[in-house]
């Protein structure tokens, strides 16, 4: 009996009994299948994490490529904008120059027309004064020499007769 008491009081026996009780409880709880399910869940999560990481890596590469070309695209856009602005400024200046030339041409035409009108008025006025002056001189001459009056009448009659023939 002493051996039996010694066995009961020893830690080894207690440990063996505890392991047996745990084995029975674990077997009844289907512990291995729970562990297997946990293991499969962990494996699935790891695989999902790997695929998510690969997807994130691809997106990162795509984003890096997009950003890498962004500087060149910005430079090209700035250069194109500068060219467009320069072209717009040049065309605006050319249009303004053409418009200024047209305005200057119109002003010259108006001035020339005004000069012609003034010239025409002066010429008419001068003609009227010249005719009036000639008339006065002829009348004065005819009064001074009455025989010229008859001479001019005779010449006019001869001219009419020649024209009638």
Tab-separated table of C-alpha atoms in Angstrom:
chain	number	residue	atom	x	y	z
A	1	UNK	CA	0.000	0.000	0.000
A	2	UNK	CA	2.763	2.254	0.569
A	3	UNK	CA	3.619	2.078	-3.018
A	4	UNK	CA	0.097	2.953	-3.895
A	5	UNK	CA	0.215	5.966	-1.575
A	6	UNK	CA	3.513	6.959	-2.991
A	7	UNK	CA	2.121	6.752	-6.518
A	8	UNK	CA	-0.974	8.745	-5.573
A	9	UNK	CA	1.061	11.436	-3.907
A	10	UNK	CA	3.662	11.723	-6.642
A	11	UNK	CA	3.513	14.458	-9.227
A	12	UNK	CA	4.044	12.017	-12.051
A	13	UNK	CA	0.817	10.196	-11.332
A	14	UNK	CA	-1.055	13.447	-11.016
A	15	UNK	CA	0.394	14.585	-14.305
A	16	UNK	CA	-0.578	11.331	-16.077
A	17	UNK	CA	-4.135	11.561	-14.684
A	18	UNK	CA	-4.361	15.201	-15.838
A	19	UNK	CA	-3.151	14.276	-19.326
A	20	UNK	CA	-5.695	11.446	-19.572
A	21	UNK	CA	-8.527	13.738	-18.428
A	22	UNK	CA	-7.456	16.384	-20.925
A	23	UNK	CA	-7.211	13.799	-23.711
A	24	UNK	CA	-10.738	12.566	-22.981
A	25	UNK	CA	-12.099	16.158	-22.876
A	26	UNK	CA	-10.289	17.120	-26.035
A	27	UNK	CA	-11.470	13.995	-27.791
A	28	UNK	CA	-15.053	14.669	-26.791
A	29	UNK	CA	-14.812	18.313	-27.907
A	30	UNK	CA	-13.417	17.220	-31.216
A	31	UNK	CA	-10.398	19.369	-30.532
A	32	UNK	CA	-8.446	18.067	-33.518
A	33	UNK	CA	-11.096	19.198	-35.980
A	34	UNK	CA	-11.292	22.603	-34.258
A	35	UNK	CA	-7.509	22.867	-34.499
A	36	UNK	CA	-7.667	21.785	-38.135
A	37	UNK	CA	-10.342	24.416	-38.868
A	38	UNK	CA	-8.263	27.071	-37.148
A	39	UNK	CA	-5.253	25.965	-39.122
A	40	UNK	CA	-7.199	26.130	-42.407
A	41	UNK	CA	-8.567	29.577	-41.501
A	42	UNK	CA	-5.085	30.819	-40.745
A	43	UNK	CA	-3.764	29.358	-44.019
A	44	UNK	CA	-6.651	30.951	-45.961
A	45	UNK	CA	-6.025	34.311	-44.324
A	46	UNK	CA	-2.319	34.069	-45.128
A	47	UNK	CA	-3.118	33.232	-48.777
A	48	UNK	CA	-5.629	36.073	-48.906
A	49	UNK	CA	-3.042	38.420	-47.416
A	50	UNK	CA	-0.525	37.297	-50.035
A	51	UNK	CA	-2.972	37.924	-52.880
A	52	UNK	CA	-3.940	41.300	-51.383
A	53	UNK	CA	-0.275	42.186	-51.091
A	54	UNK	CA	0.355	41.180	-54.713
A	55	UNK	CA	-2.624	43.272	-55.769
A	56	UNK	CA	-1.364	46.208	-53.697
A	57	UNK	CA	2.127	45.768	-55.207
A	58	UNK	CA	0.639	45.851	-58.741
A	59	UNK	CA	-1.343	48.972	-57.862
A	60	UNK	CA	1.795	50.525	-56.399
A	61	UNK	CA	3.734	49.808	-59.600
A	62	UNK	CA	0.892	51.263	-61.671
A	63	UNK	CA	0.775	54.348	-59.454
A	64	UNK	CA	4.564	54.732	-59.653
A	65	UNK	CA	4.433	54.486	-63.461
A	66	UNK	CA	1.652	57.052	-63.582
A	67	UNK	CA	3.580	59.395	-61.308
A	68	UNK	CA	6.840	58.818	-63.179
A	69	UNK	CA	5.282	60.067	-66.399
A	70	UNK	CA	3.455	62.881	-64.611
A	71	UNK	CA	6.510	65.188	-64.638
A	72	UNK	CA	6.949	64.713	-68.391
A	73	UNK	CA	3.231	65.222	-68.995
A	74	UNK	CA	3.266	68.411	-66.917
A	75	UNK	CA	6.314	69.700	-68.817
A	76	UNK	CA	4.683	68.875	-72.151
A	77	UNK	CA	1.457	70.527	-71.057
A	78	UNK	CA	3.315	73.652	-69.931
A	79	UNK	CA	5.271	73.796	-73.204
A	80	UNK	CA	2.097	73.318	-75.239
A	81	UNK	CA	0.368	76.029	-73.239
A	82	UNK	CA	3.303	78.391	-73.801
A	83	UNK	CA	3.220	77.674	-77.532
A	84	UNK	CA	-0.525	78.278	-77.631
A	85	UNK	CA	-0.135	81.547	-75.717
A	86	UNK	CA	2.696	82.668	-78.017
A	87	UNK	CA	0.625	81.800	-81.089
A	88	UNK	CA	-2.400	83.636	-79.670
A	89	UNK	CA	-0.294	86.706	-78.862
A	90	UNK	CA	1.284	86.633	-82.332
A	91	UNK	CA	-2.059	86.288	-84.100
A	92	UNK	CA	-3.555	89.036	-81.937
A	93	UNK	CA	-0.656	91.349	-82.775
A	94	UNK	CA	-0.949	90.525	-86.476
A	95	UNK	CA	-4.696	91.158	-86.387
A	96	UNK	CA	-4.141	94.454	-84.554
A	97	UNK	CA	-1.522	95.492	-87.121
A	98	UNK	CA	-3.865	94.620	-89.999
A	99	UNK	CA	-6.667	96.526	-88.340
A	100	UNK	CA	-4.399	99.530	-87.758
A	101	UNK	CA	-3.338	99.410	-91.418
A	102	UNK	CA	-6.987	99.250	-92.488
A	103	UNK	CA	-7.863	102.192	-90.265
A	104	UNK	CA	-4.895	104.164	-91.613
A	105	UNK	CA	-5.940	103.313	-95.186
A	106	UNK	CA	-9.507	104.409	-94.442
A	107	UNK	CA	-8.273	107.660	-92.917
A	108	UNK	CA	-6.109	108.297	-96.009
A	109	UNK	CA	-9.097	107.634	-98.252
A	110	UNK	CA	-11.284	110.010	-96.235
A	111	UNK	CA	-8.593	112.693	-96.341
A	112	UNK	CA	-8.148	112.224	-100.108
A	113	UNK	CA	-11.901	112.443	-100.648
A	114	UNK	CA	-12.097	115.590	-98.540
A	115	UNK	CA	-9.168	117.073	-100.489
A	116	UNK	CA	-10.927	116.256	-103.773
A	117	UNK	CA	-14.165	117.837	-102.553
A	118	UNK	CA	-12.384	120.967	-101.339
A	119	UNK	CA	-10.387	121.063	-104.573
A	120	UNK	CA	-13.565	120.700	-106.588
A	121	UNK	CA	-15.269	123.495	-104.642
A	122	UNK	CA	-12.246	125.749	-105.090
A	123	UNK	CA	-12.070	124.879	-108.811
A	124	UNK	CA	-15.771	125.663	-109.308
A	125	UNK	CA	-15.397	128.898	-107.420
A	126	UNK	CA	-12.324	129.760	-109.481
A	127	UNK	CA	-14.120	128.860	-112.726
A	128	UNK	CA	-17.073	131.059	-111.812
A	129	UNK	CA	-14.730	133.923	-110.954
A	130	UNK	CA	-12.698	133.354	-114.150
A	131	UNK	CA	-15.839	133.375	-116.309
A	132	UNK	CA	-17.110	136.439	-114.497
A	133	UNK	CA	-13.760	138.147	-114.946
A	134	UNK	CA	-13.583	137.176	-118.636
A	135	UNK	CA	-17.161	138.385	-119.123
A	136	UNK	CA	-16.343	141.689	-117.493
A	137	UNK	CA	-13.199	142.087	-119.615
A	138	UNK	CA	-15.088	141.256	-122.831
A	139	UNK	CA	-17.890	143.673	-121.957
A	140	UNK	CA	-15.341	146.359	-121.135
A	141	UNK	CA	-13.479	145.735	-124.367
A	142	UNK	CA	-16.685	145.755	-126.383
A	143	UNK	CA	-17.692	149.040	-124.782
A	144	UNK	CA	-14.256	150.439	-125.497
A	145	UNK	CA	-14.259	149.317	-129.147
A	146	UNK	CA	-17.836	148.951	-130.507
A	147	UNK	CA	-16.646	147.737	-133.950
A	148	UNK	CA	-15.464	144.465	-132.293
A	149	UNK	CA	-19.075	143.814	-131.384
A	150	UNK	CA	-20.101	143.666	-135.030
A	151	UNK	CA	-17.000	141.605	-135.939
A	152	UNK	CA	-17.840	138.958	-133.309
A	153	UNK	CA	-21.449	138.791	-134.472
A	154	UNK	CA	-20.315	138.245	-138.059
A	155	UNK	CA	-17.883	135.481	-137.019
A	156	UNK	CA	-20.620	133.753	-134.995
A	157	UNK	CA	-22.989	133.846	-137.976
A	158	UNK	CA	-20.292	132.347	-140.240
A	159	UNK	CA	-19.633	129.572	-137.696
A	160	UNK	CA	-23.351	128.786	-137.561
A	161	UNK	CA	-23.548	128.633	-141.350
A	162	UNK	CA	-20.534	126.284	-141.538
A	163	UNK	CA	-22.036	124.052	-138.886
A	164	UNK	CA	-25.375	123.959	-140.708
A	165	UNK	CA	-23.716	122.789	-143.972
